[in-house]
XYZ file of C-alpha atoms in Angstrom:
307
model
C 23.289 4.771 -9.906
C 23.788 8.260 -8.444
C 21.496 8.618 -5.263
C 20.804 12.397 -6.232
C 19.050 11.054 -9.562
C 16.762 8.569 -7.716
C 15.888 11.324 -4.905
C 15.034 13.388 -7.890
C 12.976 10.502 -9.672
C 10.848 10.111 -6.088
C 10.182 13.525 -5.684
C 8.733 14.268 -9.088
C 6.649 11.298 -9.016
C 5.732 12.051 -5.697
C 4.758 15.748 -6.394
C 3.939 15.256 -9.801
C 5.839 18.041 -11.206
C 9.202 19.253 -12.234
C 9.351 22.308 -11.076
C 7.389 21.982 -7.943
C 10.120 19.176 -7.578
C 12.859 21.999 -8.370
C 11.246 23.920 -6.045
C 11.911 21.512 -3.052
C 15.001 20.318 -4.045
C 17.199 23.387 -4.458
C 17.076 22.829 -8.327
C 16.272 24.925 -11.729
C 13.670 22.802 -13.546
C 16.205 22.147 -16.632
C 18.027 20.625 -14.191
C 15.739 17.942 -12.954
C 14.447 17.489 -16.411
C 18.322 16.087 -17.714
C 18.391 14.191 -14.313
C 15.287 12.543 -15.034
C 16.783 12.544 -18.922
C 19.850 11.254 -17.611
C 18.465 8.068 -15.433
C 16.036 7.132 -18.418
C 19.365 7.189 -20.234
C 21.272 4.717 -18.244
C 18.234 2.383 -17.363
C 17.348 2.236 -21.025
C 13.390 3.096 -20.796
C 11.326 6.060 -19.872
C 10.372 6.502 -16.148
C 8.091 9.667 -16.525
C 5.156 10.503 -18.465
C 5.757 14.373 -19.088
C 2.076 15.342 -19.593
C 0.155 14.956 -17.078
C 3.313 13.968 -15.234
C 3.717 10.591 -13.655
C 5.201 7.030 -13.556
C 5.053 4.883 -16.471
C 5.024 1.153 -15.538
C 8.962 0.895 -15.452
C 9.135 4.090 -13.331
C 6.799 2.462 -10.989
C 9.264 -0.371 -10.702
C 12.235 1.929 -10.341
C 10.389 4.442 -7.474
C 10.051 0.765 -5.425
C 13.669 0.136 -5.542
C 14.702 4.098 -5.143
C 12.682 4.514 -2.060
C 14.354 1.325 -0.300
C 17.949 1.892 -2.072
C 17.525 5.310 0.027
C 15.666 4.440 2.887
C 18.839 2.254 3.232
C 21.833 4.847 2.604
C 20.131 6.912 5.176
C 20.727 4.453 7.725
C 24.367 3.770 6.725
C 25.112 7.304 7.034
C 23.204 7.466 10.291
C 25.302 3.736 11.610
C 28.687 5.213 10.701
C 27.855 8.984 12.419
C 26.780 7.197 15.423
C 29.916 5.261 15.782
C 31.946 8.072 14.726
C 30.562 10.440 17.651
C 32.456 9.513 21.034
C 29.492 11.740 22.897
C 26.961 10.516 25.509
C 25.085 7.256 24.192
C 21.496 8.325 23.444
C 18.090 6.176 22.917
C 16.093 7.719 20.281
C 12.451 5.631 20.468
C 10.097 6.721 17.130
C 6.152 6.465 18.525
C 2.910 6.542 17.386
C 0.653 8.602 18.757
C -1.377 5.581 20.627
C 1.826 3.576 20.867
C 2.935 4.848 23.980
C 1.602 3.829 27.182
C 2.509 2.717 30.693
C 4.855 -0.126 29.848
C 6.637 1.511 26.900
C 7.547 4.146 29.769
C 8.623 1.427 32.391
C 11.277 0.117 29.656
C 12.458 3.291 28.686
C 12.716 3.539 32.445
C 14.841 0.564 32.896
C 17.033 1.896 30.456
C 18.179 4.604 32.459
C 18.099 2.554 35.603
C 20.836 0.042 33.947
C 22.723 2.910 31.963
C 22.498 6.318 33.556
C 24.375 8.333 30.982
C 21.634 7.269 28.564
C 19.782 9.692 26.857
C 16.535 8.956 26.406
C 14.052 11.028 23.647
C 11.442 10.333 22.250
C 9.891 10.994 18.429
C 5.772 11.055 18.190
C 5.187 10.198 14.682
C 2.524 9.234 12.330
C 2.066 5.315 12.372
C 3.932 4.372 9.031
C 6.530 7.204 9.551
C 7.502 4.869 12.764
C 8.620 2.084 9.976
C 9.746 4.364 8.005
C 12.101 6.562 10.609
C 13.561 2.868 12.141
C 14.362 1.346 8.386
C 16.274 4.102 7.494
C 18.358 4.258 10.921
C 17.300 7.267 12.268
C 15.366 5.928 15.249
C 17.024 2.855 16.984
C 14.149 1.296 17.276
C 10.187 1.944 17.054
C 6.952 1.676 18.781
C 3.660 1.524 16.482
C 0.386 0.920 16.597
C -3.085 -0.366 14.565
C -5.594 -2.809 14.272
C -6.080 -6.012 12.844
C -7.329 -9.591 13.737
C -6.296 -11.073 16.801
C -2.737 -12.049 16.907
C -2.277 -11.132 13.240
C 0.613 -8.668 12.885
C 0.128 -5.097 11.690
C 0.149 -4.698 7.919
C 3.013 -2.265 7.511
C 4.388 -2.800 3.683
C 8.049 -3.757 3.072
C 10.278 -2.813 6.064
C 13.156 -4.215 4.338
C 15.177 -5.106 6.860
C 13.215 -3.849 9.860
C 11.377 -6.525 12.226
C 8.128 -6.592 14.054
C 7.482 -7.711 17.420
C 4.134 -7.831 19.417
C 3.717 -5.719 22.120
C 0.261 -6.052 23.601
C -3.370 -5.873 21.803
C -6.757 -4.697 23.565
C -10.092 -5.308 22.505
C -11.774 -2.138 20.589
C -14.709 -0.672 21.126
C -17.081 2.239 19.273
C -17.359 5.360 21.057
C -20.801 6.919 20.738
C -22.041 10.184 21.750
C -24.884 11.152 24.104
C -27.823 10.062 23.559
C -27.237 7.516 20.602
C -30.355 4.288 20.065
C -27.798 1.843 20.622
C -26.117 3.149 23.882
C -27.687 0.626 26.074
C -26.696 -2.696 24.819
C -24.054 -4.251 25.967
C -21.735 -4.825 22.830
C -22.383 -4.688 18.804
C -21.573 -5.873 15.624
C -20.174 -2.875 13.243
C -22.150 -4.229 10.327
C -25.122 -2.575 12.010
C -23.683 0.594 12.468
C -22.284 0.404 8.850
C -24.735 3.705 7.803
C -24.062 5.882 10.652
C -22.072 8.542 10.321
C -18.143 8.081 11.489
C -15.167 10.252 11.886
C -12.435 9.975 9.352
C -9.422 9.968 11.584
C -7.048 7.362 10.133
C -4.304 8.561 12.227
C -5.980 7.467 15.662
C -8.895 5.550 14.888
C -9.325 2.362 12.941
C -9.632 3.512 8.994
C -12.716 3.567 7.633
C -10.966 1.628 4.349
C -10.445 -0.927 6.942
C -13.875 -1.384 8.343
C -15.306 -1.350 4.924
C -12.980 -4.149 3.898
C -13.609 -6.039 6.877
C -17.578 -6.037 6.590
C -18.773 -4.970 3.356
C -20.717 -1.681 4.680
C -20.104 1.975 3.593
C -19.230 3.139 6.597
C -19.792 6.870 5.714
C -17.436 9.735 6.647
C -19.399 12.658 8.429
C -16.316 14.523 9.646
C -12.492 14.150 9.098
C -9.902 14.654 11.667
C -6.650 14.923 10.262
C -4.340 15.112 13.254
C -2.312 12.911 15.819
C -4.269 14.470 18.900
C -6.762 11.628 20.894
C -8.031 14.422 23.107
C -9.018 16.198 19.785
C -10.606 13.408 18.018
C -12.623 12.632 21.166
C -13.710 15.925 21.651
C -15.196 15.458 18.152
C -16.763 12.116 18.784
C -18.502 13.489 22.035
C -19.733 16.889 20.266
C -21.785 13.847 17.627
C -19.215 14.723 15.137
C -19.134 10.626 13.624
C -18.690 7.048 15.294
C -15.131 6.142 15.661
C -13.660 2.344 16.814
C -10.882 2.739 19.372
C -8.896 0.754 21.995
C -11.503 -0.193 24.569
C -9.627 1.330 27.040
C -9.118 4.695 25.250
C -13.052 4.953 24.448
C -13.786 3.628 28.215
C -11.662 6.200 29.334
C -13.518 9.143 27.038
C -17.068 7.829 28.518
C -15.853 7.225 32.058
C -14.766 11.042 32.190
C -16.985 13.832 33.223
C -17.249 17.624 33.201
C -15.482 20.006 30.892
C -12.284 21.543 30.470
C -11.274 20.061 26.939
C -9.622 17.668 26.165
C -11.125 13.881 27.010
C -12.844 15.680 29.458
C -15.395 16.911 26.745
C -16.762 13.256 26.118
C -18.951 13.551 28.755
C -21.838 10.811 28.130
C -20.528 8.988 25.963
C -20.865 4.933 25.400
C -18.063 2.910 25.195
C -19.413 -0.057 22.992
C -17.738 -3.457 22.672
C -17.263 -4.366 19.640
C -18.102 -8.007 19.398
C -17.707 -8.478 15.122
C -15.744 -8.798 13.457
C -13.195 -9.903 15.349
C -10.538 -6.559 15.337
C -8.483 -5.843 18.541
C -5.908 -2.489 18.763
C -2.482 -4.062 18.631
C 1.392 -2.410 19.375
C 4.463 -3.958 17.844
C 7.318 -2.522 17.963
C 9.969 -2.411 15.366
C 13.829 -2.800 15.080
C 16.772 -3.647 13.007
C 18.963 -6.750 13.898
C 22.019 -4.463 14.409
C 21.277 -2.904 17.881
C 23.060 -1.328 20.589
C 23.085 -1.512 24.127
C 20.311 0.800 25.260
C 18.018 -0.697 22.417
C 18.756 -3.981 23.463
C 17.874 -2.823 27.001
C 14.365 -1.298 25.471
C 13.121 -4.342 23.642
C 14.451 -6.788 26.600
C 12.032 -4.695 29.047
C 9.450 -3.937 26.953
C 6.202 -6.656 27.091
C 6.141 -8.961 24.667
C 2.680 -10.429 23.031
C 0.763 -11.773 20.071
């Protein structure tokens, strides 16, 4: 199958248009329609309903295996450029926004310190983009971040080929603002917080989807936060913005902070508050192919390993 008709398969579906898909693609929309035609042709069954446009069950099928068949050739292409380019060796580390920290530092560190021609960059990136960025080859290898039960591993979808690896969990804990009833006790169970109002930051925080489905509660949203920023979403959380469960340390940090000046700084007063159920920690893992060079190697040798 020609890789330009399943690119132009995902993007339709994914945009749910043809010529908004034209649009992006560098296409006229008669064009995409007789690639879409022209697919449907050699698979033998419609992939797209036309009005309202979007996947019928086989296209469904189909998008699956076009996102991985792709996913995929991107990473060949990116294997065979990297050994065809006799330039300085480079590390290329994809990040979540809470998956760096000291020791992911220290073994980027060590990679310099055992190949000094190395360089090292580094890719901040939204938490499934990590996955995403290492399957397909153009990251070396990943580090990404999320919560779940203790030792469980982070529920990431097919990686095809791409492994996980623990790297460290915390404990979480809610971070309330000034002045909140429950700022006094010593830890809590989220269930009883289930009707206050939270932030909606997916990105940083633990999901709200994920807090319902782990206690049965509504777990309102008062406020979304859309970014990658933890200053920002603190800020919010200080200013009484929503509730929002994040590594202890990170919401420890927030409260422990005084004065202004942005930033973390702004969560003056707030409460760090264990959370003691259900039983959810903040967990890194970092991801990697099984073909891996030297510096990678290096990376993932010095990086701590855990749950």
């Amino acid at each position: 199958m020609d890789s330009h008709l399943l690119k132009t398969l995902v993007t339709v579906a994914r945009l749910g248009s043809f010529s908004a898909a034209a649009l992006e693609l560098g296409y006229t929309q008669s064009a995409v329609s007789q690639q879409i035609a022209a697919l449907e042709g050699e698979l033998g069954a419609p992939l797209l309903h036309r009005r309202p446009v979007g996947p019928t069950a086989a296209g469904e099928r189909m998008i699956e295996h076009a996102r991985l068949l792709l996913e995929r050739m991107d990473a060949a292409r990116a294997d065979v450029r990297r050994l065809s380019r006799p330039e300085r060796p480079e590390l290329l580390l994809a990040v979540s926004p809470l998956g760096m920290d000291a020791a992911v530092a220290r073994a980027l560190a060590r990679v310099r310190e055992a190949e000094p021609r190395v360089r090292v960059r580094v890719r901040v990136l939204a938490r499934r983009a990590v996955a995403v960025e290492v399957a397909a080859g153009r990251c070396a290898v990943g580090v990404t971040d999320g919560y779940a039960a203790p030792g469980g591993p982070l529920a990431l979808g097919d990686l095809g080929s791409v492994r996980q690896a623990g790297a460290g969990e915390e404990p979480c804990a809610v971070l309330l603002p000034a002045g909140h009833p429950l700022r006094r006790r010593t830890a809590v169970d989220l269930v009883r917080l289930a009707d206050a109002g939270w932030l909606d930051a997916s990105g940083i925080a633990a999901p709200l989807a994920d807090l319902r489905a782990l206690t049965g509660g509504a777990f309102p949203a008062a406020a979304g936060y859309e970014g990658q920023d933890a200053a920002a979403l603190l800020a919010l959380c200080a200013a009484g913005h929503g509730l929002a469960v994040l590594p202890r340390s990170l919401a420890a940090s927030a409260s422990a902070s005084g004065g202004g000046g942005g930033g973390a700084g702004t969560a003056e007063g707030t409460t760090a508050l264990p959370v003691r159920a259900p039983r959810l920690v903040h967990r890194r893992e970092a991801l990697f192919t099984p073909a891996l060079d030297g510096p990678a190697r290096t990376f993932l040798d010095a990086l701590p390993r855990g749950a």
